[in-house]
Short mmCIF file of C-alpha atoms in Angstrom, two decimals:
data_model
loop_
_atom_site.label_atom_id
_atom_site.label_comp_id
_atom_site.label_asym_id
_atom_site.label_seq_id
_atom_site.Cartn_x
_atom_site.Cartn_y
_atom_site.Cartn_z
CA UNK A 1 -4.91 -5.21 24.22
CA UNK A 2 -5.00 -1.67 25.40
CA UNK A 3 -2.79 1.31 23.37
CA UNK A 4 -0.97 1.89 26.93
CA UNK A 5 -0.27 -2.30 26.84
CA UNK A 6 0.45 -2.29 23.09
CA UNK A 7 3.37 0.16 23.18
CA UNK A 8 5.06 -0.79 26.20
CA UNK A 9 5.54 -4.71 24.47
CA UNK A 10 6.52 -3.18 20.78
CA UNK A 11 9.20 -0.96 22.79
CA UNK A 12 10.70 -3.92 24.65
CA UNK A 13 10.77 -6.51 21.62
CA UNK A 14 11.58 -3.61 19.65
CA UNK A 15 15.22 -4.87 18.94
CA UNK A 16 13.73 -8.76 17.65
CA UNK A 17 11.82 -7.53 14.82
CA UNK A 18 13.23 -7.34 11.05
CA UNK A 19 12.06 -3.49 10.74
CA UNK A 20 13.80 -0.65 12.78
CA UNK A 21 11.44 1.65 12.00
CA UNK A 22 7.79 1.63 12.17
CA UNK A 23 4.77 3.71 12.57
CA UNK A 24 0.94 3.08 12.35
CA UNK A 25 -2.04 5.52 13.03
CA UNK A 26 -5.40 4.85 14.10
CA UNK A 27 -8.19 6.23 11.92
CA UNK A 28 -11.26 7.74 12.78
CA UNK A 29 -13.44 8.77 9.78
CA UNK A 30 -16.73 9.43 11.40
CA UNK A 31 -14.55 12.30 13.10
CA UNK A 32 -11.83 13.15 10.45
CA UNK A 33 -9.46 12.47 13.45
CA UNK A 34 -6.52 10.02 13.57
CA UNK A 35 -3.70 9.56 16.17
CA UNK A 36 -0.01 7.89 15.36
CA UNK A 37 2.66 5.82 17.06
CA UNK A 38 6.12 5.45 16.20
CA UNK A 39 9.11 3.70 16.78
CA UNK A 40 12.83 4.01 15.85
CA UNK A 41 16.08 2.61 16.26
CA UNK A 42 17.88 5.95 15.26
CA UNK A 43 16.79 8.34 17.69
CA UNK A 44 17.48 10.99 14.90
CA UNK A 45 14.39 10.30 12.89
CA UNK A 46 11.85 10.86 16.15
CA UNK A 47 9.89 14.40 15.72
CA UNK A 48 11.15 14.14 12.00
CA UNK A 49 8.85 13.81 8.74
CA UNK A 50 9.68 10.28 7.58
CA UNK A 51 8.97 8.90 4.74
CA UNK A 52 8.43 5.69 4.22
CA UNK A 53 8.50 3.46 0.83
CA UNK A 54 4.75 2.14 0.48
CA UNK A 55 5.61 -0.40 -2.40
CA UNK A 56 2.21 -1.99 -3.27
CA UNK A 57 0.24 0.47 -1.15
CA UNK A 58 0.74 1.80 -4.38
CA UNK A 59 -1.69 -0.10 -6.62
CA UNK A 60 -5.16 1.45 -4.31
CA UNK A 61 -3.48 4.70 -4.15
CA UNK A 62 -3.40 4.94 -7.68
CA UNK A 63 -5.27 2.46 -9.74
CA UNK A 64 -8.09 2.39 -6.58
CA UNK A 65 -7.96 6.03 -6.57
CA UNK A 66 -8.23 6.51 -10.53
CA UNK A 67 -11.53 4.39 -10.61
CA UNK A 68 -12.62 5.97 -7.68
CA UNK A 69 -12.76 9.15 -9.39
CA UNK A 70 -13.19 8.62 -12.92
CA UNK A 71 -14.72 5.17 -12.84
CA UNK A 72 -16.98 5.97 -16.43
CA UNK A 73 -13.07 5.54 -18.25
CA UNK A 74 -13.11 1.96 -17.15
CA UNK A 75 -13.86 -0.39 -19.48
CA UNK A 76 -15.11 -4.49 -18.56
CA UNK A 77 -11.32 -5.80 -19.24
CA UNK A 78 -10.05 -2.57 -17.39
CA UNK A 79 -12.09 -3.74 -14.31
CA UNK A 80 -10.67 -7.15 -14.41
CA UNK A 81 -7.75 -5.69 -14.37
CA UNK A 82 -8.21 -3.85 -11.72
CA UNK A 83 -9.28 -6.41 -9.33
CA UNK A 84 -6.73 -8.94 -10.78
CA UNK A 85 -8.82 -11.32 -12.65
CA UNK A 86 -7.68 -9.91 -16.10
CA UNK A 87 -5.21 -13.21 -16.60
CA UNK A 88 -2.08 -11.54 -16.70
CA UNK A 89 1.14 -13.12 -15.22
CA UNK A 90 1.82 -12.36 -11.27
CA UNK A 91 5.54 -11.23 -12.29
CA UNK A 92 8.31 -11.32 -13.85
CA UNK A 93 12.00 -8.96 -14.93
CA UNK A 94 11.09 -5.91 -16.72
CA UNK A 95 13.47 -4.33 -19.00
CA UNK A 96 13.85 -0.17 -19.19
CA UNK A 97 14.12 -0.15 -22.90
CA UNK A 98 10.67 -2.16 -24.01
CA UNK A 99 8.65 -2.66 -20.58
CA UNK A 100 5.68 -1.54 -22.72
CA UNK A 101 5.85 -3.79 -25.26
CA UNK A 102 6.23 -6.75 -22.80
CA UNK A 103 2.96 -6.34 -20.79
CA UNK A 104 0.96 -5.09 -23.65
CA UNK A 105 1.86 -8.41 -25.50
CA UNK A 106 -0.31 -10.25 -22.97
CA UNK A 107 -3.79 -10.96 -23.65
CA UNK A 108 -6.43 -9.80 -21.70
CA UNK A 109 -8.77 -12.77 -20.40
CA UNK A 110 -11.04 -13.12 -17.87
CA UNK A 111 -9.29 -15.33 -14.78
CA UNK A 112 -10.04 -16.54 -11.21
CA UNK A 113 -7.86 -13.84 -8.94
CA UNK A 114 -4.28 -13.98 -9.13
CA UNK A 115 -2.65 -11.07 -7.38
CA UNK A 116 -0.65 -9.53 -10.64
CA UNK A 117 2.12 -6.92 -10.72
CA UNK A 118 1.86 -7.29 -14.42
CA UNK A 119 -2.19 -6.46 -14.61
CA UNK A 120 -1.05 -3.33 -12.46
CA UNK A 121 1.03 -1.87 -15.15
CA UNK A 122 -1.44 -3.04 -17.67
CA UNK A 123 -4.07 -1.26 -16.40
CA UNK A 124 -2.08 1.82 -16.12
CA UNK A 125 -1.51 1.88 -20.03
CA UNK A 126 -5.13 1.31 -20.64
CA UNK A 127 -5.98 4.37 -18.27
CA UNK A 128 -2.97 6.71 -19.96
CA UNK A 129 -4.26 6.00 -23.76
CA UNK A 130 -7.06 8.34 -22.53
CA UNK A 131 -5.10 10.58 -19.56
CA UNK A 132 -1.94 10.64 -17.53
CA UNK A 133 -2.50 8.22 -14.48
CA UNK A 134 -0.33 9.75 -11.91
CA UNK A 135 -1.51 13.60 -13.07
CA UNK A 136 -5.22 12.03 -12.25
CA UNK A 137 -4.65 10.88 -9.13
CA UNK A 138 -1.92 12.64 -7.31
CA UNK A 139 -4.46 15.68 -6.47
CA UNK A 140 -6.65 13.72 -4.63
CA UNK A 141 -2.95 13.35 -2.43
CA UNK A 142 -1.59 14.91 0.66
CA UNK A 143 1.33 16.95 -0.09
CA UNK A 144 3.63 14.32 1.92
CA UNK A 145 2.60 11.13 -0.57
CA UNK A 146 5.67 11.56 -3.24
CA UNK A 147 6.90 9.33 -6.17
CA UNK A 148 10.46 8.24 -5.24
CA UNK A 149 11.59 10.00 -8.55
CA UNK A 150 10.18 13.23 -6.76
CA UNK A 151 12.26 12.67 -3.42
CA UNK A 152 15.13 15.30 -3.01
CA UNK A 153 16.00 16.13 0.73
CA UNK A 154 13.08 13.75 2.80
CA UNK A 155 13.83 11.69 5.52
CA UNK A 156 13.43 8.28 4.54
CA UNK A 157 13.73 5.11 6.07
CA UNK A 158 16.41 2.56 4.39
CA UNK A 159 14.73 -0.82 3.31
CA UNK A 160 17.41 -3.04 2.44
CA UNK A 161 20.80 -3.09 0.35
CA UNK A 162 21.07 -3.04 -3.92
CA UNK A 163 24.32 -3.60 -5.78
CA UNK A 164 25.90 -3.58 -1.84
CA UNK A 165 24.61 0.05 -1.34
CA UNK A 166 21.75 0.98 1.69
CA UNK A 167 18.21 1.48 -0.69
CA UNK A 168 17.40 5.04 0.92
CA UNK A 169 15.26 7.22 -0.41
CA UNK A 170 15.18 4.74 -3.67
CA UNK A 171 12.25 2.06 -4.70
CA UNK A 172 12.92 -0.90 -3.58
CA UNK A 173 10.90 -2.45 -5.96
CA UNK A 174 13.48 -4.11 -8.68
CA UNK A 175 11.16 -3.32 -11.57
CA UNK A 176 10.14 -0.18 -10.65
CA UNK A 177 13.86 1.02 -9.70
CA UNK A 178 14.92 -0.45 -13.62
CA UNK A 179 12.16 1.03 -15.56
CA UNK A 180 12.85 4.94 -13.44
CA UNK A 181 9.26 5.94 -14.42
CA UNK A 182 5.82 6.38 -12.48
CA UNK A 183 4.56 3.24 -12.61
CA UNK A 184 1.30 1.75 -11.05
CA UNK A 185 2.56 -1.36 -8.77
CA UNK A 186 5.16 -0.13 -6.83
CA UNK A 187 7.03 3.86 -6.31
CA UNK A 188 5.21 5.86 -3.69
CA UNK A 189 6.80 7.06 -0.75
CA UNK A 190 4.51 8.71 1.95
CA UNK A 191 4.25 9.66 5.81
CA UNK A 192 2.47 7.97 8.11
CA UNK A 193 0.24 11.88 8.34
CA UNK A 194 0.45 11.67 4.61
CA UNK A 195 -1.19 8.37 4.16
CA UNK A 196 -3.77 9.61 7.20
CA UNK A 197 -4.64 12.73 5.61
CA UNK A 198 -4.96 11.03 2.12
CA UNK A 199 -7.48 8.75 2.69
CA UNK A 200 -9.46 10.80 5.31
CA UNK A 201 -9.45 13.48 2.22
CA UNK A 202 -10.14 10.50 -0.11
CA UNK A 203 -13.11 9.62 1.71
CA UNK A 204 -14.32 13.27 2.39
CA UNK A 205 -14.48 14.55 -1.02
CA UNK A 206 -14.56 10.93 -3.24
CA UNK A 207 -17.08 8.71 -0.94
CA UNK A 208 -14.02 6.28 -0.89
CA UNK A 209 -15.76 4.05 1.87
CA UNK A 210 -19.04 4.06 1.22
CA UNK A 211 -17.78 3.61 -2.70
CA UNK A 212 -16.09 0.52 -1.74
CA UNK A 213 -18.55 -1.96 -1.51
CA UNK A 214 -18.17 -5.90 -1.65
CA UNK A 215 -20.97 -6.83 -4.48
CA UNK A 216 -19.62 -10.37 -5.30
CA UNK A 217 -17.78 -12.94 -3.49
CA UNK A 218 -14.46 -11.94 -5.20
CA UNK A 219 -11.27 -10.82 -3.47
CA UNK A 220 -10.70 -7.68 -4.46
CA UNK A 221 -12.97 -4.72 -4.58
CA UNK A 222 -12.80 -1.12 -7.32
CA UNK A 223 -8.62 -2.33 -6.70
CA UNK A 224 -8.91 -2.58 -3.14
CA UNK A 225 -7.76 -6.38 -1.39
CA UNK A 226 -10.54 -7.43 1.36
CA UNK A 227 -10.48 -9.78 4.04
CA UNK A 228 -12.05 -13.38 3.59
CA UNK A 229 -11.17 -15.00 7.27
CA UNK A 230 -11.36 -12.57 9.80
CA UNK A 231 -10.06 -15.47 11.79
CA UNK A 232 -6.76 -15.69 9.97
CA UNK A 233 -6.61 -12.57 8.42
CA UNK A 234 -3.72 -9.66 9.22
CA UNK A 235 -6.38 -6.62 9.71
CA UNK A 236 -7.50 -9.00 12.77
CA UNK A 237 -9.82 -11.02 14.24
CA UNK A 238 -12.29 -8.09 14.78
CA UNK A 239 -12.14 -7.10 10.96
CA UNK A 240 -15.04 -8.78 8.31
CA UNK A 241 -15.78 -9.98 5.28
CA UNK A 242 -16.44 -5.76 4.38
CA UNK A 243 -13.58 -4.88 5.79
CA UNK A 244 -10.66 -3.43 2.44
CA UNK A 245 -7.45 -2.26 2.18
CA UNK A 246 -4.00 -3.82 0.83
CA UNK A 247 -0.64 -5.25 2.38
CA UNK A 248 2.66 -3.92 0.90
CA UNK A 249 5.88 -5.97 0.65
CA UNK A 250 8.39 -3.58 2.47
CA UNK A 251 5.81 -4.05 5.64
CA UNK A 252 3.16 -1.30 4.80
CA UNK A 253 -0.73 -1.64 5.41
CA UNK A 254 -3.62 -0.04 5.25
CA UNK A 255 -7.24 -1.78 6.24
CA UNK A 256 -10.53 0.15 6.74
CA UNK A 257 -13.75 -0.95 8.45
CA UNK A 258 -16.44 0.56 6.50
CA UNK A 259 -19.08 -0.55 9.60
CA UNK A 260 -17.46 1.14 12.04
CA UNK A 261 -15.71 3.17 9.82
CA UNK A 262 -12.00 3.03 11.14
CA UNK A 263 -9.13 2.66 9.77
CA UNK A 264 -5.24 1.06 10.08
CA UNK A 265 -2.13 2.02 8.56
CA UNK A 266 1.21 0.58 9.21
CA UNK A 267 4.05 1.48 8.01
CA UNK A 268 7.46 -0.27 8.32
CA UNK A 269 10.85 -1.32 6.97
CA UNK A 270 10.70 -5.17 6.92
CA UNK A 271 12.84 -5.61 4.22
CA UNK A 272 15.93 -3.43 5.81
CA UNK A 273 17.63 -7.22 6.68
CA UNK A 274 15.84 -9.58 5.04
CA UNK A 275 12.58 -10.21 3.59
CA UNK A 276 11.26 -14.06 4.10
CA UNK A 277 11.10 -14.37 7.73
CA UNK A 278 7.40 -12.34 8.24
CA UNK A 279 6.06 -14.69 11.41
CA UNK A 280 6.78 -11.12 13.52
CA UNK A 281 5.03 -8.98 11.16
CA UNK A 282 2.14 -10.93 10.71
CA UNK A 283 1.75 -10.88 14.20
CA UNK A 284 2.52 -7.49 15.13
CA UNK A 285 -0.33 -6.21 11.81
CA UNK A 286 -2.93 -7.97 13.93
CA UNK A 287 -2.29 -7.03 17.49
CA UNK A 288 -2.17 -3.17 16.04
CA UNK A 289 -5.67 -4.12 14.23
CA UNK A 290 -7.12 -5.68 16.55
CA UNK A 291 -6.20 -2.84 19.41
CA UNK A 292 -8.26 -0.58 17.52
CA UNK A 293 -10.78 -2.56 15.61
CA UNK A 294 -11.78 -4.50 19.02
CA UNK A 295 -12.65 -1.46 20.57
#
């Protein structure tokens, strides 16, 4: 489907989605080039800097990003980690006063994948008993990638209601909004130029795509989720079995290409109504992919 084509049918179903925001960007990183759409209901955020909550977007940008550059501080059970096969529960509630304590009581074990909040924040205390995780990684950001805890005056998109008041400018992540700290599974806030600029500056000075290699038949790859049916997959029929990135929950994406070395992000508010109905998303993720990646 052409841009031109694209556009014109997200403007006219524009009031049937669940999100009333969203914005995605084409990626070119043969040319360090990218180009962005967006779409609002409020017709006060367009020409604005808006942020957008990236909720598990966070994992690569951090835990991806932290073996990326430092990948000698990883240890075997750190890597499982990583890539989710360290055997630690998907989820569960957190508590502010002894979130530590909880996930370090878990044993780390070798496990078939199983997509883990919990291995997130694990990994993240291995990493700090050597060095801060978020003062490792958040040079390698764009100035507009900020921890919610860090948002003052932004522009940011609302992404649902807590306690009967709009989330804005707040994690919408439960555990990460009780435990208030920089965490590693959920808490970064960015623009869709942010997010461009990041991983075009990620791949410029860190090798990020040529560094991201698939070298087994497992999921996910140095903390980055991969497609295994291009058929079926949201980064679209044109993607591949090389092809990386990671979906998160508030209707955020990133997926890069390493062949033809292009990338997708999409950013959105899903959740602003409700969260389980995604049949819209999931379609919209691939028409955007494949617009690009089809080329």
């Amino acid at each position: 489907m052409p841009i031109e084509e694209l556009t014109k049918k997200i403007k006219a179903e524009f009031g049937s989605y669940n999100f009333n925001c969203l914005t995605f960007a084409y990626i070119d990183f043969k040319n360090d080039s990218y180009e962005t759409f967006s779409f609002f209901e409020n017709p006060f955020l367009k020409g604005q800097k808006v942020y957008f909550d990236l909720a598990s977007l966070t994992k690569p940008l951090t835990l991806g990003f932290a073996y990326l550059k430092k990948p000698e501080i990883f240890s075997e059970e750190m890597k499982l980690l990583l890539n989710h096969r360290g055997g630690l529960k998907s989820w569960g509630r957190l508590s502010f006063e002894n979130w530590r304590e909880q996930i370090l009581s878990y044993p780390i074990k070798e496990s078939e994948t199983l997509y883990s909040d919990f291995g997130a924040l694990r990994l993240q205390l291995e990493i700090e008993k050597e060095q801060g995780l978020y003062d490792l990684v958040s040079p390698m950001w764009d100035e507009e990638i900020k921890h919610w805890l860090d948002i003052g005056d932004e522009v940011c998109v609302p992404t649902g209601r807590r306690n009967r008041e709009s989330i804005d400018g707040e994690v919408h992540d439960d555990n990460a909004f009780v435990i208030a700290e920089k965490v590693s599974h959920a808490g970064l806030f960015g623009t869709i130029d942010g997010v461009c600029k990041t991983l075009l500056k990620a791949d410029g000075e860190y090798q990020l795509i040529s560094k991201t290699k698939r070298e087994s038949d497992q999921r996910f790859i140095n903390g980055w989720d991969s497609v295994t049916s291009p058929e079926t997959s949201l980064a679209g029929k044109c993607s591949n079995k090389d092809t990386f990135g990671h979906l998160g929950f508030t209707g955020t994406s990133i997926w890069i290409d390493p062949h033809s070395q292009k990338g997708v992000v999409i950013l959105a508010n899903e959740v602003v109504k409700y969260w389980y109905d995604r049949k819209k998303l999931s379609e919209i993720r691939k028409e955007i992919a494949n617009t690009f990646f089809c080329k």
